[in-house]
Amino acid sequence: MTTKALGNGPILVDPIDPVAATENSPLLTQQISNPSLLVPDDHDGDLVTATEDQNLKRGLAQRHLSMLGIAGSIGTGLFLGLGVAVKKGGPVGALLGYAVIGSVVCAVQFALGEVAALLPVTGSFVRHSEFLIDPAWGFAIGWNLVYGNILSIPSEITAICVLFQYWTDINPSVFIVTFIIITVAVGLAFVRVFGEVEFVFALLKIFLVVFLVILGLIINLGVVPGTEQIGFKYWRDPGPFVEYIATGNWGRFLGFWAVMTGAVFSFAGVESLAMAAAETRNPRRAIPRACKRVFARIIIFYMLAVFVVGLLVPSNHPRLGSGNTVAQSPFVIAAEAAGIPAIASIVNAIVITSAWSASNQSLLAGTRVLYGLALKGQAPRIFLRTTSWGTPYMCVLLFACFMCLSFMSLSSGAMTVFWWLVSLTAAGVLVSWASILLNHMRLHRALKRQNISAELLPWHNWWTAYTSPAAFVMCIVILLTGGFTVFTTGNWDAATFVTHYLDIPIVLAAYLGWKFSHRTRVVSLDKIPLRDAFAQAAQYMDEPEAKNRWRMISWIWD
């Protein structure tokens, strides 16, 4: 029997049986019951470390995680972006496109849940990549996420200013300062405050989606006085599919493919629910539950919304995709046509909360990835400093400095530069999804190589061995073809090319730069310390579940 240092102390591991520590080992039981045997050690930051276990506070519950995933993916992509999907692909093309990407999201969620349940670390799949693939890859996608989130917050604040202009012409700097202050305040607060804020915002979004879907069906059926029944009229004329760029079946296929590439960014954010795993209560139980339930809710909401939008507005309507204001929302277009103009203000208000919610999530995800990089020595150690209530305040303060980029929106020239910077990380969603799926595939290959049954994982689903490779291939194909329009005759656009492709060489340069400068190697499947991970998992006993005080609406996340 040998002793191996882990994040919370040495684990007694039988070298013959790789998972002996997880199967009622009396030596492991003795060690857990005797705290004096636990000697804190950071284990090179691969597993849950003593630093994050002691300095971060577990304030997020499973309901917070579920609603965090929902709040992160239901936003402008749903309220404003569905019109673009119908315009490019037609009602059926949009429905099929979102169904395909929804299947990819399903695979990503289940892959993330399986790995995060075994390795519930701060930084989530970034740290998983270092453990399962190569420290250099973790460095590359980690800093890409930090950079993307640093820029996404001022972009969301800028969007808030544009949305407020629908109601008022007050100087935008007032809104910029206000939202910078409240975003930083939430970021510095106890993580449960963030969880509760996102919980409320997610409820608002869900209720609005349900309301809009019901309203859309009422309008479609002609129940509103003075309106006619629409039915499937727009599926017949202008038709179920739209010819995009080309003509005939090829043009209809390109329309469907354009919907898929756009749908990816509508679902962006579902992967962020495990970023604060070390700040989550019972992470090995809560994260899988959240992954499973978030997927189901989002697919239902999106598929219903896409279906209803395809019924309400013809794909050739001139206002679809005609700007970044609430006026382009297909729900608003349909409501105004039915004589209900007040819907525009309701949607605008919820979209503003969506934008602020997105900035909060970017702050949480970005700061926790930065904290995780600092644990691994891939960022300055100063970013490990936390408040007495467990918030990495130096990470938050760095992000607060970059929030001032939102003032660039006051100048048209500076705004152009700013959006170019934001565009650099637009493909980061697909890079993140591909990394999550690759982590999962490497985990299963390592389990097989080390003769460990996958059924010993804290959460396991037999089909993920097949869905992860298929979804990984799909992510790579969409990543490489996402900007296909710029390669067609007469459609070259530098901004579109940057949006879809420049992030690829940036990530590769970061990976190769760290790899050659620090001489890292792809981790051998035989040497991935899975025994350590299983042993640490055995140390953390689940706390009893709290009493459900939300029975009337808990179906949303339970």
Coordinates of C-alpha atoms in Angstrom, one line a residue:
M1 CA 0.0 0.0 0.0
T2 CA 1.4 3.4 -1.0
T3 CA 0.6 6.9 0.1
K4 CA -0.3 9.5 -2.6
A5 CA -0.7 13.2 -1.8
L6 CA -4.0 14.8 -3.0
G7 CA -5.6 18.2 -2.7
N8 CA -6.9 17.5 0.7
G9 CA -4.2 15.1 1.9
P10 CA -2.6 11.8 1.1
I11 CA -4.8 8.9 0.0
L12 CA -3.9 5.3 0.7
V13 CA -4.0 3.6 -2.7
D14 CA -3.6 -0.1 -3.4
P15 CA -1.2 -0.2 -6.5
I16 CA -2.8 -3.5 -7.6
D17 CA -6.4 -2.4 -7.5
P18 CA -6.7 1.1 -9.1
V19 CA -10.0 1.8 -7.5
A20 CA -9.6 0.1 -4.1
A21 CA -9.9 3.5 -2.4
T22 CA -13.4 3.9 -3.7
E23 CA -14.6 0.5 -2.5
N24 CA -15.0 0.6 1.3
S25 CA -11.2 0.4 1.9
P26 CA -10.8 0.2 5.7
L27 CA -7.6 2.2 5.4
L28 CA -9.4 4.9 3.5
T29 CA -12.1 4.9 6.1
Q30 CA -9.6 5.2 8.9
Q31 CA -7.9 8.1 7.1
I32 CA -11.1 10.0 6.5
S33 CA -12.2 9.6 10.2
N34 CA -8.8 10.8 11.4
P35 CA -8.2 14.4 10.2
S36 CA -4.6 14.3 11.5
L37 CA -3.8 12.0 8.6
L38 CA -4.9 14.6 6.1
V39 CA -1.9 16.8 5.1
P40 CA -3.0 19.6 2.7
D41 CA -1.2 19.5 -0.6
D42 CA -2.0 21.1 -4.0
H43 CA -1.2 18.0 -6.1
D44 CA 0.0 20.3 -8.8
G45 CA -3.5 21.7 -9.1
D46 CA -4.9 18.7 -11.0
L47 CA -7.6 17.7 -8.5
V48 CA -9.6 19.7 -5.9
T49 CA -6.7 21.5 -4.1
A50 CA -6.3 22.5 -0.5
T51 CA -6.1 26.1 -1.6
E52 CA -9.6 26.2 -3.3
D53 CA -11.1 23.9 -0.7
Q54 CA -10.1 26.2 2.1
N55 CA -10.4 29.6 0.5
L56 CA -13.6 29.2 -1.7
K57 CA -17.0 28.7 0.0
R58 CA -19.6 26.2 -1.2
G59 CA -22.5 28.5 -1.6
L60 CA -24.2 27.3 -4.8
A61 CA -27.0 24.7 -4.6
Q62 CA -28.2 22.4 -7.4
R63 CA -31.1 24.8 -8.2
H64 CA -28.6 27.6 -8.7
L65 CA -26.6 25.5 -11.2
S66 CA -29.7 24.4 -13.1
M67 CA -31.0 28.0 -13.4
L68 CA -27.4 29.2 -14.1
G69 CA -27.4 27.1 -17.2
I70 CA -30.8 28.1 -18.3
A71 CA -30.1 31.8 -17.7
G72 CA -26.9 31.6 -19.6
S73 CA -28.5 30.2 -22.8
I74 CA -31.8 32.0 -22.9
G75 CA -31.1 35.5 -24.0
T76 CA -30.9 37.7 -27.1
G77 CA -30.4 34.5 -29.2
L78 CA -33.9 33.5 -28.3
F79 CA -35.7 36.8 -28.0
L80 CA -34.1 38.6 -30.9
G81 CA -32.1 36.0 -32.9
L82 CA -34.7 33.5 -33.9
G83 CA -35.9 35.8 -36.6
V84 CA -32.5 35.6 -38.3
A85 CA -32.8 31.8 -38.2
V86 CA -36.2 31.8 -39.9
K87 CA -35.1 34.4 -42.4
K88 CA -32.1 32.2 -43.5
G89 CA -33.5 28.8 -43.3
G90 CA -37.3 29.1 -43.3
P91 CA -39.6 27.7 -40.6
V92 CA -38.7 24.1 -41.1
G93 CA -35.0 24.8 -41.8
A94 CA -34.8 26.7 -38.6
L95 CA -36.5 23.9 -36.6
L96 CA -34.2 21.3 -38.0
G97 CA -31.1 23.4 -37.5
Y98 CA -31.9 24.0 -33.8
A99 CA -32.8 20.3 -33.4
V100 CA -29.3 19.2 -34.6
I101 CA -27.5 21.7 -32.5
G102 CA -29.7 20.8 -29.6
S103 CA -28.4 17.2 -30.0
V104 CA -24.8 18.4 -29.9
V105 CA -25.6 20.4 -26.7
C106 CA -27.1 17.3 -25.2
A107 CA -23.8 15.4 -25.8
V108 CA -21.8 18.3 -24.4
Q109 CA -23.9 18.5 -21.3
F110 CA -23.7 14.8 -20.5
A111 CA -19.9 14.7 -21.2
L112 CA -19.3 17.7 -19.0
G113 CA -21.5 16.2 -16.2
E114 CA -19.6 12.9 -16.2
V115 CA -16.2 14.5 -16.0
A116 CA -17.1 17.3 -13.6
A117 CA -18.8 14.8 -11.2
L118 CA -15.4 13.0 -10.9
L119 CA -13.3 16.2 -11.0
P120 CA -15.4 19.1 -9.5
V121 CA -12.7 21.7 -9.7
T122 CA -12.7 25.5 -10.1
G123 CA -12.3 26.3 -13.8
S124 CA -14.2 23.1 -14.9
F125 CA -13.2 21.8 -18.3
V126 CA -10.1 24.0 -18.5
R127 CA -8.6 22.1 -15.5
H128 CA -10.0 18.8 -16.9
S129 CA -8.0 19.4 -20.1
E130 CA -4.8 19.8 -18.1
F131 CA -5.5 16.6 -16.2
L132 CA -6.6 14.5 -19.2
I133 CA -5.0 15.9 -22.3
D134 CA -2.0 18.4 -21.9
P135 CA -1.3 21.2 -19.5
A136 CA -0.6 23.4 -22.6
W137 CA -4.1 22.8 -23.9
G138 CA -5.5 23.8 -20.6
F139 CA -3.4 27.0 -20.7
A140 CA -4.6 27.8 -24.3
I141 CA -8.3 27.4 -23.8
G142 CA -8.1 28.9 -20.3
W143 CA -6.7 32.2 -21.4
N144 CA -8.9 32.2 -24.5
L145 CA -11.9 32.0 -22.1
V146 CA -10.5 34.7 -19.8
Y147 CA -9.9 37.0 -22.8
G148 CA -13.4 36.2 -24.3
N149 CA -15.2 36.9 -21.0
I150 CA -13.2 40.0 -20.3
L151 CA -14.5 41.4 -23.6
S152 CA -18.0 40.0 -23.4
I153 CA -18.9 42.0 -20.3
P154 CA -18.4 45.5 -21.8
S155 CA -20.1 44.2 -25.0
E156 CA -23.2 43.2 -22.9
I157 CA -23.1 46.6 -21.1
T158 CA -23.0 48.3 -24.5
A159 CA -26.0 46.2 -25.6
I160 CA -27.9 47.4 -22.5
C161 CA -27.3 51.0 -23.5
V162 CA -28.7 50.3 -27.0
L163 CA -31.7 48.6 -25.5
F164 CA -32.4 51.5 -23.1
Q165 CA -32.4 53.9 -26.1
Y166 CA -35.7 52.2 -27.1
W167 CA -37.3 54.1 -24.2
T168 CA -35.1 57.2 -23.5
D169 CA -32.4 59.4 -24.9
I170 CA -30.5 59.8 -21.6
N171 CA -26.7 59.9 -22.0
P172 CA -25.5 56.2 -22.3
S173 CA -22.7 56.9 -19.9
V174 CA -25.2 56.9 -17.0
F175 CA -26.2 53.3 -17.8
I176 CA -22.6 52.3 -18.3
V177 CA -21.5 53.5 -14.9
T178 CA -24.6 52.1 -13.2
F179 CA -24.2 48.6 -14.6
I180 CA -20.4 48.5 -14.1
I181 CA -21.0 49.2 -10.4
I182 CA -23.8 46.7 -9.8
T183 CA -21.9 44.0 -11.9
V184 CA -18.8 44.4 -9.8
A185 CA -20.9 44.4 -6.6
V186 CA -22.4 41.1 -7.5
G187 CA -19.0 39.7 -8.5
L188 CA -17.5 40.7 -5.1
A189 CA -20.4 39.4 -3.1
F190 CA -20.7 35.9 -1.6
V191 CA -21.2 33.4 -4.5
R192 CA -24.7 32.6 -3.2
V193 CA -25.7 36.2 -3.9
F194 CA -24.7 35.6 -7.5
G195 CA -26.7 32.3 -7.5
E196 CA -29.8 34.0 -6.2
V197 CA -29.6 36.9 -8.7
E198 CA -29.2 34.4 -11.6
F199 CA -32.0 32.3 -10.2
V200 CA -34.4 35.2 -10.3
F201 CA -33.3 36.3 -13.8
A202 CA -33.7 32.7 -15.1
L203 CA -37.3 32.6 -13.7
L204 CA -38.1 35.9 -15.4
K205 CA -36.8 34.5 -18.7
I206 CA -38.6 31.2 -18.4
F207 CA -41.9 32.9 -17.6
L208 CA -41.5 35.3 -20.5
V209 CA -40.7 32.4 -22.9
V210 CA -43.8 30.5 -21.7
F211 CA -45.9 33.6 -22.0
L212 CA -44.6 34.4 -25.5
V213 CA -45.2 30.8 -26.7
I214 CA -48.7 30.8 -25.4
L215 CA -49.4 34.3 -26.8
G216 CA -47.9 33.2 -30.2
L217 CA -50.3 30.2 -30.3
I218 CA -53.2 32.5 -29.4
I219 CA -52.3 34.9 -32.2
N220 CA -51.8 32.0 -34.6
L221 CA -55.2 30.5 -33.9
G222 CA -56.9 33.9 -34.4
V223 CA -58.2 34.1 -30.8
V224 CA -57.2 37.8 -30.6
P225 CA -60.1 40.0 -31.7
G226 CA -59.7 41.4 -35.2
T227 CA -57.1 38.8 -36.3
E228 CA -57.4 35.9 -38.7
Q229 CA -56.2 32.4 -38.0
I230 CA -52.7 31.9 -39.5
G231 CA -52.2 28.2 -39.0
F232 CA -49.4 26.8 -41.3
K233 CA -50.0 29.5 -43.9
Y234 CA -46.3 30.7 -43.9
W235 CA -45.1 27.1 -44.2
R236 CA -46.8 27.0 -47.6
D237 CA -46.0 30.6 -48.7
P238 CA -43.2 31.6 -48.8
G239 CA -42.4 27.9 -47.9
P240 CA -40.8 25.6 -45.3
F241 CA -37.3 26.3 -46.5
V242 CA -35.4 29.3 -47.9
E243 CA -32.8 29.4 -50.6
Y244 CA -29.7 30.9 -49.2
I245 CA -26.9 32.1 -51.4
A246 CA -27.5 29.4 -54.0
T247 CA -30.7 28.1 -55.6
G248 CA -32.5 24.7 -55.5
N249 CA -31.8 22.0 -53.0
W250 CA -28.3 23.2 -52.5
G251 CA -29.5 26.7 -51.6
R252 CA -32.0 25.2 -49.2
F253 CA -29.3 23.1 -47.6
L254 CA -27.1 26.2 -47.2
G255 CA -30.0 27.9 -45.5
F256 CA -30.3 25.0 -43.0
W257 CA -26.5 25.0 -42.4
A258 CA -26.5 28.8 -41.8
V259 CA -29.1 28.2 -39.1
M260 CA -27.0 25.6 -37.4
T261 CA -23.9 27.8 -37.2
G262 CA -26.0 30.6 -35.8
A263 CA -27.8 28.3 -33.3
V264 CA -24.4 27.4 -31.7
F265 CA -24.1 30.9 -30.3
S266 CA -27.7 30.9 -29.1
F267 CA -26.9 27.9 -26.9
A268 CA -23.6 29.4 -25.7
G269 CA -23.4 29.5 -21.9
V270 CA -24.7 26.1 -21.0
E271 CA -21.1 25.0 -20.4
S272 CA -20.6 27.6 -17.7
L273 CA -22.7 25.9 -15.0
A274 CA -19.7 23.8 -13.8
M275 CA -17.2 26.7 -13.7
A276 CA -17.7 27.2 -10.0
A277 CA -17.7 23.5 -9.1
A278 CA -15.5 24.0 -6.0
E279 CA -18.1 26.6 -4.8
T280 CA -21.0 24.1 -5.2
R281 CA -22.6 22.1 -2.5
N282 CA -22.5 18.3 -3.2
P283 CA -20.9 18.9 -6.7
R284 CA -20.8 15.2 -7.6
R285 CA -24.6 15.1 -7.2
A286 CA -25.6 18.6 -8.2
I287 CA -23.6 19.0 -11.4
P288 CA -24.9 15.9 -13.1
R289 CA -28.5 16.8 -12.1
A290 CA -28.0 20.3 -13.5
C291 CA -26.5 19.1 -16.8
K292 CA -29.4 16.6 -17.3
R293 CA -32.2 19.0 -16.4
V294 CA -30.8 22.1 -18.1
F295 CA -30.6 20.3 -21.4
A296 CA -34.2 19.1 -21.2
R297 CA -35.6 22.6 -20.3
I298 CA -33.5 24.5 -22.9
I299 CA -34.4 22.1 -25.7
I300 CA -38.1 22.4 -24.9
F301 CA -38.0 26.2 -24.7
Y302 CA -36.0 26.6 -27.8
M303 CA -37.8 24.1 -30.0
L304 CA -41.2 25.4 -28.9
A305 CA -40.1 29.0 -29.6
V306 CA -38.6 28.2 -33.0
F307 CA -41.8 26.3 -34.0
V308 CA -44.1 29.2 -32.9
V309 CA -41.9 31.9 -34.6
G310 CA -42.1 29.9 -37.8
L311 CA -45.9 30.0 -37.6
L312 CA -46.1 33.7 -36.7
V313 CA -43.9 35.5 -39.1
P314 CA -43.1 34.8 -42.8
S315 CA -39.4 34.2 -43.6
N316 CA -39.4 37.1 -46.0
H317 CA -40.6 39.7 -43.5
P318 CA -38.4 42.9 -44.0
R319 CA -37.9 43.5 -40.2
L320 CA -36.4 40.0 -39.5
G321 CA -32.7 40.4 -38.8
S322 CA -32.7 44.1 -39.5
G323 CA -30.9 45.4 -36.5
N324 CA -30.0 44.8 -32.8
T325 CA -33.1 46.3 -31.2
V326 CA -36.2 44.8 -29.9
A327 CA -38.1 45.8 -33.0
Q328 CA -36.6 42.9 -34.9
S329 CA -37.9 40.3 -32.5
P330 CA -40.4 38.0 -34.3
F331 CA -42.5 37.9 -31.1
V332 CA -42.8 41.7 -31.2
I333 CA -43.5 41.8 -34.9
A334 CA -46.4 39.3 -34.5
A335 CA -47.8 41.1 -31.4
E336 CA -47.8 44.5 -33.1
A337 CA -49.5 43.0 -36.1
A338 CA -52.2 41.6 -33.7
G339 CA -52.6 45.1 -32.1
I340 CA -50.7 44.4 -28.9
P341 CA -47.8 47.0 -29.0
A342 CA -47.1 46.7 -25.2
I343 CA -45.3 43.4 -25.8
A344 CA -42.3 45.3 -27.2
S345 CA -41.6 47.0 -23.9
I346 CA -42.0 43.7 -22.0
V347 CA -39.5 41.9 -24.2
N348 CA -37.1 44.9 -24.1
A349 CA -37.1 44.8 -20.3
I350 CA -36.4 41.1 -20.1
V351 CA -33.7 41.3 -22.8
I352 CA -32.0 44.0 -20.7
T353 CA -32.0 41.7 -17.7
S354 CA -30.7 39.0 -20.0
A355 CA -27.8 41.2 -21.1
W356 CA -26.9 42.0 -17.5
S357 CA -27.3 38.3 -16.5
A358 CA -24.9 37.4 -19.3
S359 CA -22.4 39.9 -18.0
N360 CA -22.7 38.4 -14.5
Q361 CA -22.1 34.9 -15.9
S362 CA -19.1 36.1 -17.9
L363 CA -17.7 37.6 -14.7
L364 CA -18.2 34.3 -12.8
A365 CA -16.8 32.1 -15.5
G366 CA -13.9 34.3 -16.4
T367 CA -12.7 34.9 -12.8
R368 CA -13.0 31.2 -11.9
V369 CA -11.0 30.2 -14.9
L370 CA -8.4 32.8 -14.1
Y371 CA -8.3 31.5 -10.5
G372 CA -7.8 28.0 -11.8
L373 CA -5.0 29.1 -14.1
A374 CA -3.3 30.8 -11.1
L375 CA -3.6 27.5 -9.1
K376 CA -1.7 25.8 -11.9
G377 CA 1.0 28.5 -12.1
Q378 CA -0.3 29.6 -15.5
A379 CA -1.3 33.0 -14.2
P380 CA 0.2 35.3 -11.5
R381 CA -0.3 34.0 -7.9
I382 CA -1.9 37.3 -7.0
F383 CA -5.1 36.1 -8.5
L384 CA -5.4 33.4 -5.8
R385 CA -6.3 36.1 -3.2
T386 CA -9.8 35.8 -1.9
T387 CA -12.0 37.7 0.5
S388 CA -13.0 36.2 3.9
W389 CA -16.3 35.0 2.3
G390 CA -14.5 33.2 -0.5
T391 CA -14.6 35.5 -3.6
P392 CA -11.4 35.8 -5.7
Y393 CA -11.4 39.6 -5.5
M394 CA -8.2 40.2 -7.5
C395 CA -9.7 38.4 -10.4
V396 CA -12.9 40.5 -10.1
L397 CA -10.9 43.7 -9.9
L398 CA -9.0 42.8 -13.1
F399 CA -12.3 42.3 -15.0
A400 CA -13.7 45.5 -13.5
C401 CA -10.8 47.4 -15.2
F402 CA -11.7 46.0 -18.6
M403 CA -15.4 46.9 -18.1
C404 CA -14.4 50.4 -18.8
L405 CA -14.0 49.4 -22.5
S406 CA -17.8 49.8 -22.7
F407 CA -17.1 53.6 -22.8
M408 CA -15.8 53.0 -26.3
S409 CA -19.4 52.7 -27.4
L410 CA -19.6 56.5 -27.0
S411 CA -17.4 56.9 -30.1
S412 CA -18.3 55.4 -33.4
G413 CA -14.7 54.8 -34.5
A414 CA -13.8 53.2 -31.2
M415 CA -16.9 51.1 -31.3
T416 CA -15.8 49.5 -34.6
V417 CA -12.5 48.5 -33.0
F418 CA -14.2 47.2 -30.0
W419 CA -16.5 44.9 -31.9
W420 CA -13.6 43.6 -33.9
L421 CA -12.0 42.6 -30.5
V422 CA -15.1 40.9 -29.5
S423 CA -15.3 39.0 -32.8
L424 CA -11.9 37.4 -32.1
T425 CA -13.4 35.0 -29.6
A426 CA -16.8 34.4 -31.3
A427 CA -15.6 30.8 -32.3
G428 CA -14.6 30.2 -28.7
V429 CA -17.9 28.5 -28.0
L430 CA -17.2 25.7 -30.4
V431 CA -13.6 25.4 -29.1
S432 CA -14.9 25.0 -25.6
W433 CA -17.5 22.4 -26.6
A434 CA -14.9 20.4 -28.5
S435 CA -12.6 20.5 -25.5
I436 CA -15.4 19.2 -23.2
L437 CA -16.1 16.3 -25.5
L438 CA -12.4 15.6 -26.0
N439 CA -11.9 15.5 -22.2
H440 CA -14.7 13.0 -21.9
M441 CA -13.3 10.8 -24.7
R442 CA -9.8 10.8 -23.1
L443 CA -11.4 9.9 -19.7
H444 CA -13.1 6.9 -21.1
R445 CA -10.0 5.8 -23.0
A446 CA -7.9 6.1 -19.8
L447 CA -10.5 4.1 -17.9
K448 CA -10.3 1.4 -20.4
R449 CA -6.5 1.4 -20.6
Q450 CA -6.2 1.3 -16.8
N451 CA -8.8 -1.5 -16.6
I452 CA -11.3 0.6 -14.5
S453 CA -15.0 0.2 -15.2
A454 CA -16.7 3.3 -16.3
E455 CA -19.7 2.3 -14.1
L456 CA -17.5 3.4 -11.1
L457 CA -17.8 7.0 -12.2
P458 CA -20.0 9.2 -9.9
W459 CA -22.3 9.7 -12.9
H460 CA -22.2 7.4 -15.9
N461 CA -24.4 7.0 -19.0
W462 CA -23.6 4.1 -21.4
W463 CA -24.5 6.1 -24.6
T464 CA -22.0 8.9 -24.0
A465 CA -19.2 6.7 -25.4
Y466 CA -20.9 7.1 -28.8
T467 CA -22.4 10.6 -28.6
S468 CA -19.2 12.4 -27.6
P469 CA -17.2 11.3 -30.7
A470 CA -20.1 12.1 -33.0
A471 CA -20.7 15.6 -31.4
F472 CA -16.9 16.3 -31.4
V473 CA -16.8 15.7 -35.2
M474 CA -19.8 17.9 -35.6
C475 CA -18.2 20.7 -33.6
I476 CA -15.1 20.6 -35.7
V477 CA -17.0 20.6 -38.9
I478 CA -19.1 23.6 -37.9
L479 CA -16.0 25.4 -36.6
L480 CA -14.4 25.0 -40.0
T481 CA -17.4 25.8 -42.1
G482 CA -19.1 28.4 -39.9
G483 CA -18.0 31.3 -42.1
F484 CA -18.7 29.6 -45.4
T485 CA -20.5 32.6 -46.8
V486 CA -17.3 34.6 -47.1
F487 CA -15.9 32.0 -49.6
T488 CA -18.9 32.3 -51.9
T489 CA -18.8 34.6 -55.0
G490 CA -19.2 38.3 -54.1
N491 CA -19.7 37.7 -50.3
W492 CA -16.2 38.3 -48.9
D493 CA -16.4 40.2 -45.6
A494 CA -13.4 40.7 -43.4
A495 CA -15.4 41.1 -40.2
T496 CA -17.3 37.8 -40.8
F497 CA -14.0 36.0 -41.5
V498 CA -12.5 37.3 -38.3
T499 CA -15.6 36.3 -36.3
H500 CA -15.4 32.7 -37.4
Y501 CA -11.8 31.9 -37.9
L502 CA -9.2 34.1 -36.2
D503 CA -9.8 32.5 -32.8
I504 CA -8.4 29.2 -34.2
P505 CA -4.8 30.4 -34.8
I506 CA -4.9 32.4 -31.6
V507 CA -5.7 29.2 -29.5
L508 CA -3.2 27.1 -31.5
A509 CA -0.5 29.8 -31.0
A510 CA -1.1 29.8 -27.2
Y511 CA -1.0 26.0 -27.1
L512 CA 2.2 25.7 -29.0
G513 CA 3.8 28.6 -27.2
W514 CA 3.2 27.2 -23.8
K515 CA 4.0 23.6 -24.9
F516 CA 7.5 24.5 -26.3
S517 CA 8.4 27.0 -23.6
H518 CA 7.5 24.6 -20.8
R519 CA 8.2 21.3 -22.6
T520 CA 4.8 19.8 -21.8
R521 CA 3.7 16.5 -23.2
V522 CA 0.3 15.0 -24.0
V523 CA -0.6 13.0 -20.8
S524 CA -0.2 9.3 -21.3
L525 CA -3.4 7.4 -20.8
D526 CA -1.5 5.1 -18.4
K527 CA -0.3 8.0 -16.3
I528 CA -3.5 9.9 -15.8
P529 CA -3.9 9.6 -12.0
L530 CA -7.5 8.2 -12.0
R531 CA -6.9 6.3 -8.8
D532 CA -6.2 9.6 -7.1
A533 CA -9.4 11.1 -8.5
F534 CA -11.5 8.2 -7.4
A535 CA -9.9 8.2 -4.0
Q536 CA -10.6 12.0 -3.6
A537 CA -14.1 11.5 -4.7
A538 CA -14.5 8.9 -1.9
Q539 CA -13.5 11.5 0.7
Y540 CA -16.3 13.9 -0.1
M541 CA -19.5 12.7 1.5
D542 CA -22.7 14.2 0.2
E543 CA -24.5 16.5 2.6
P544 CA -28.2 15.7 3.2
E545 CA -30.5 17.5 0.7
A546 CA -32.3 20.6 2.0
K547 CA -36.0 20.7 2.2
N548 CA -37.7 21.9 -1.0
R549 CA -39.4 25.2 -0.3
W550 CA -40.2 25.9 -4.0
R551 CA -42.6 23.0 -4.8
M552 CA -44.9 25.0 -6.9
I553 CA -42.2 25.9 -9.5
S554 CA -39.4 23.5 -8.7
W555 CA -40.3 21.4 -11.8
I556 CA -38.2 23.9 -13.7
W557 CA -34.9 22.7 -12.2
D558 CA -35.9 19.4 -10.5

